[in-house]
Amino acid sequence: QGHKMILSATSKSGKSFALIELAYAIAEGMNWLGHRCTQGKVMYINMEIDEPSFMNRVKAVYDAYGMDTGIHAENFVEWTPRGYGRTLSKRVQPIIRRLKGNGYIAVIIDPLYKVLEGDENSNSDIARLVSYFDKIARETGCAVIYAHHYAKGFMGDRSSIDRGAGAG
């Protein structure tokens, strides 16, 4: 809590499903990738797909764990501002207002490119974006978790730490 985490992988590799599983694990206080999550309230900011499709994905994850809904389903809060075209600089204060003082311990922003202002290859543009994540973490105490895609092209010549697209 109070820090950032990035999940980066190739296109269509299941990043969103992995993050939904993480949100579920936080909401229920369960394991994610072999690590016990502190139970608490998590907001999933879904920027990419429509709300019914997102909820179908959530249901698929819950079904995979053998649950109709989570025992602590109220801890998993979804927000779909998809299609409103606002970058993170315009969303940071509304996000902080929704999180602060409402018991959240984590926020997931999926995906990164939907909130980016500028060029993902620009170090200064990415630094500005990440400073907004720091602001959210600092002012709310939440973990800020976000999805990012790998750069296109042959990955074999790159170290795993350098596979994220652009300066990100």
CSV table of C-alpha atoms in Angstrom, one decimal:
chain,number,residue,atom,x,y,z
A,1,GLN,CA,0.0,0.0,0.0
A,2,GLY,CA,1.2,3.5,-0.8
A,3,HIS,CA,3.3,2.1,-3.7
A,4,LYS,CA,3.0,1.4,-7.4
A,5,MET,CA,2.9,-1.9,-9.3
A,6,ILE,CA,3.0,-2.5,-13.0
A,7,LEU,CA,1.8,-5.7,-14.8
A,8,SER,CA,3.2,-5.7,-18.3
A,9,ALA,CA,2.8,-8.4,-20.9
A,10,THR,CA,2.1,-9.0,-24.6
A,11,SER,CA,-1.2,-8.0,-26.2
A,12,LYS,CA,-4.1,-10.5,-25.5
A,13,SER,CA,-2.1,-12.4,-22.9
A,14,GLY,CA,-4.6,-12.1,-20.1
A,15,LYS,CA,-3.4,-9.0,-18.2
A,16,SER,CA,-6.9,-7.9,-17.4
A,17,PHE,CA,-7.9,-11.3,-16.2
A,18,ALA,CA,-4.8,-11.4,-14.0
A,19,LEU,CA,-5.7,-8.0,-12.6
A,20,ILE,CA,-9.3,-9.1,-12.0
A,21,GLU,CA,-7.9,-12.1,-10.1
A,22,LEU,CA,-5.7,-9.7,-8.1
A,23,ALA,CA,-8.7,-7.5,-7.3
A,24,TYR,CA,-10.7,-10.7,-6.2
A,25,ALA,CA,-7.7,-11.8,-4.1
A,26,ILE,CA,-7.5,-8.4,-2.3
A,27,ALA,CA,-11.3,-8.2,-1.8
A,28,GLU,CA,-11.4,-11.7,-0.3
A,29,GLY,CA,-7.9,-11.8,1.4
A,30,MET,CA,-6.8,-14.7,-0.7
A,31,ASN,CA,-3.6,-15.7,-2.5
A,32,TRP,CA,-2.5,-14.2,-5.9
A,33,LEU,CA,0.4,-15.9,-7.7
A,34,GLY,CA,1.3,-17.6,-4.5
A,35,HIS,CA,1.2,-14.5,-2.3
A,36,ARG,CA,-1.3,-13.8,0.4
A,37,CYS,CA,-3.1,-10.5,-0.2
A,38,THR,CA,-4.2,-8.3,2.7
A,39,GLN,CA,-8.0,-8.2,2.6
A,40,GLY,CA,-9.5,-4.9,1.8
A,41,LYS,CA,-11.4,-2.7,-0.6
A,42,VAL,CA,-10.2,-2.4,-4.1
A,43,MET,CA,-11.4,-0.2,-7.0
A,44,TYR,CA,-10.9,-1.5,-10.5
A,45,ILE,CA,-10.9,1.4,-13.0
A,46,ASN,CA,-11.8,-0.3,-16.3
A,47,MET,CA,-10.9,2.0,-19.2
A,48,GLU,CA,-11.0,-0.5,-22.0
A,49,ILE,CA,-14.1,-2.6,-22.4
A,50,ASP,CA,-17.8,-1.9,-21.8
A,51,GLU,CA,-19.2,-2.6,-18.4
A,52,PRO,CA,-21.3,-5.7,-19.3
A,53,SER,CA,-18.3,-7.3,-20.9
A,54,PHE,CA,-16.1,-6.4,-17.9
A,55,MET,CA,-18.7,-7.9,-15.5
A,56,ASN,CA,-18.7,-11.1,-17.5
A,57,ARG,CA,-15.0,-11.3,-17.0
A,58,VAL,CA,-15.4,-10.8,-13.3
A,59,LYS,CA,-18.1,-13.5,-13.2
A,60,ALA,CA,-15.8,-15.9,-15.1
A,61,VAL,CA,-13.1,-15.3,-12.4
A,62,TYR,CA,-15.5,-15.8,-9.5
A,63,ASP,CA,-16.9,-18.9,-11.2
A,64,ALA,CA,-13.4,-20.3,-11.7
A,65,TYR,CA,-12.9,-20.0,-7.9
A,66,GLY,CA,-16.3,-21.7,-7.4
A,67,MET,CA,-18.1,-18.7,-6.0
A,68,ASP,CA,-21.3,-17.0,-7.3
A,69,THR,CA,-20.1,-13.8,-5.7
A,70,GLY,CA,-17.4,-13.2,-3.3
A,71,ILE,CA,-18.1,-13.4,0.4
A,72,HIS,CA,-16.8,-9.9,0.6
A,73,ALA,CA,-18.1,-8.7,-2.8
A,74,GLU,CA,-18.6,-5.2,-1.5
A,75,ASN,CA,-14.8,-4.9,-1.4
A,76,PHE,CA,-14.5,-5.2,-5.2
A,77,VAL,CA,-15.7,-1.9,-6.7
A,78,GLU,CA,-15.7,-1.4,-10.5
A,79,TRP,CA,-15.7,2.0,-12.2
A,80,THR,CA,-16.0,2.2,-16.0
A,81,PRO,CA,-15.2,5.7,-17.2
A,82,ARG,CA,-14.5,4.2,-20.7
A,83,GLY,CA,-15.3,6.4,-23.6
A,84,TYR,CA,-15.2,9.7,-21.8
A,85,GLY,CA,-11.8,10.5,-23.3
A,86,ARG,CA,-10.2,12.0,-20.2
A,87,THR,CA,-6.5,11.6,-19.5
A,88,LEU,CA,-5.1,10.9,-16.0
A,89,SER,CA,-4.4,14.6,-15.3
A,90,LYS,CA,-8.1,15.2,-15.6
A,91,ARG,CA,-9.0,12.0,-13.6
A,92,VAL,CA,-6.5,12.2,-10.8
A,93,GLN,CA,-8.6,14.3,-8.4
A,94,PRO,CA,-11.9,12.4,-9.1
A,95,ILE,CA,-10.0,9.1,-8.4
A,96,ILE,CA,-8.5,10.5,-5.2
A,97,ARG,CA,-12.0,11.8,-4.1
A,98,ARG,CA,-13.5,8.3,-4.7
A,99,LEU,CA,-10.7,6.5,-2.8
A,100,LYS,CA,-9.8,8.8,0.1
A,101,GLY,CA,-11.5,8.0,3.4
A,102,ASN,CA,-13.6,5.2,1.9
A,103,GLY,CA,-11.6,2.3,3.1
A,104,TYR,CA,-9.7,1.4,-0.1
A,105,ILE,CA,-6.3,-0.2,0.0
A,106,ALA,CA,-5.7,-0.6,-3.7
A,107,VAL,CA,-6.7,0.8,-7.1
A,108,ILE,CA,-6.2,-0.9,-10.4
A,109,ILE,CA,-6.0,1.2,-13.6
A,110,ASP,CA,-6.4,-0.9,-16.8
A,111,PRO,CA,-4.8,-0.1,-19.2
A,112,LEU,CA,-2.1,2.5,-19.0
A,113,TYR,CA,-2.4,3.7,-22.6
A,114,LYS,CA,-6.0,4.9,-22.0
A,115,VAL,CA,-4.9,7.5,-19.5
A,116,LEU,CA,-1.7,8.6,-21.1
A,117,GLU,CA,-1.1,12.1,-22.2
A,118,GLY,CA,1.6,12.6,-24.8
A,119,ASP,CA,4.0,10.0,-26.1
A,120,GLU,CA,4.7,6.7,-24.5
A,121,ASN,CA,8.2,6.9,-25.8
A,122,SER,CA,8.8,10.2,-24.1
A,123,ASN,CA,10.6,9.9,-20.7
A,124,SER,CA,9.2,13.3,-19.6
A,125,ASP,CA,5.6,12.3,-20.5
A,126,ILE,CA,5.9,9.0,-18.7
A,127,ALA,CA,7.5,10.7,-15.7
A,128,ARG,CA,4.5,13.1,-15.5
A,129,LEU,CA,2.0,10.2,-15.8
A,130,VAL,CA,3.8,8.2,-13.1
A,131,SER,CA,3.9,11.3,-10.8
A,132,TYR,CA,0.0,11.1,-10.9
A,133,PHE,CA,0.2,7.5,-9.7
A,134,ASP,CA,2.5,8.7,-6.9
A,135,LYS,CA,0.1,11.4,-6.0
A,136,ILE,CA,-2.8,8.9,-5.8
A,137,ALA,CA,-0.7,6.6,-3.7
A,138,ARG,CA,0.5,9.4,-1.4
A,139,GLU,CA,-2.9,11.0,-0.8
A,140,THR,CA,-4.9,7.8,-0.4
A,141,GLY,CA,-2.4,5.3,1.0
A,142,CYS,CA,-3.6,2.9,-1.7
A,143,ALA,CA,-1.5,0.6,-3.8
A,144,VAL,CA,-1.7,1.9,-7.4
A,145,ILE,CA,-1.6,-1.0,-9.9
A,146,TYR,CA,-1.7,-0.6,-13.6
A,147,ALA,CA,-1.5,-2.7,-16.8
A,148,HIS,CA,0.9,-1.9,-19.6
A,149,HIS,CA,1.6,-3.7,-22.9
A,150,TYR,CA,4.9,-4.9,-24.2
A,151,ALA,CA,6.5,-3.1,-27.1
A,152,LYS,CA,5.9,-4.7,-30.5
A,153,GLY,CA,8.7,-6.7,-32.2
A,154,PHE,CA,11.1,-9.4,-31.2
A,155,MET,CA,11.5,-9.6,-27.4
A,156,GLY,CA,14.3,-12.1,-27.3
A,157,ASP,CA,17.0,-9.4,-27.5
A,158,ARG,CA,15.6,-7.5,-24.5
A,159,SER,CA,15.9,-8.1,-20.8
A,160,SER,CA,12.5,-8.8,-19.2
A,161,ILE,CA,12.7,-5.5,-17.3
A,162,ASP,CA,13.0,-3.7,-20.6
A,163,ARG,CA,10.0,-5.2,-22.5
A,164,GLY,CA,7.4,-2.6,-21.6
A,165,ALA,CA,6.4,-0.4,-24.5
A,166,GLY,CA,8.1,3.0,-24.8
A,167,ALA,CA,9.6,4.9,-21.9
A,168,GLY,CA,7.1,3.1,-19.5
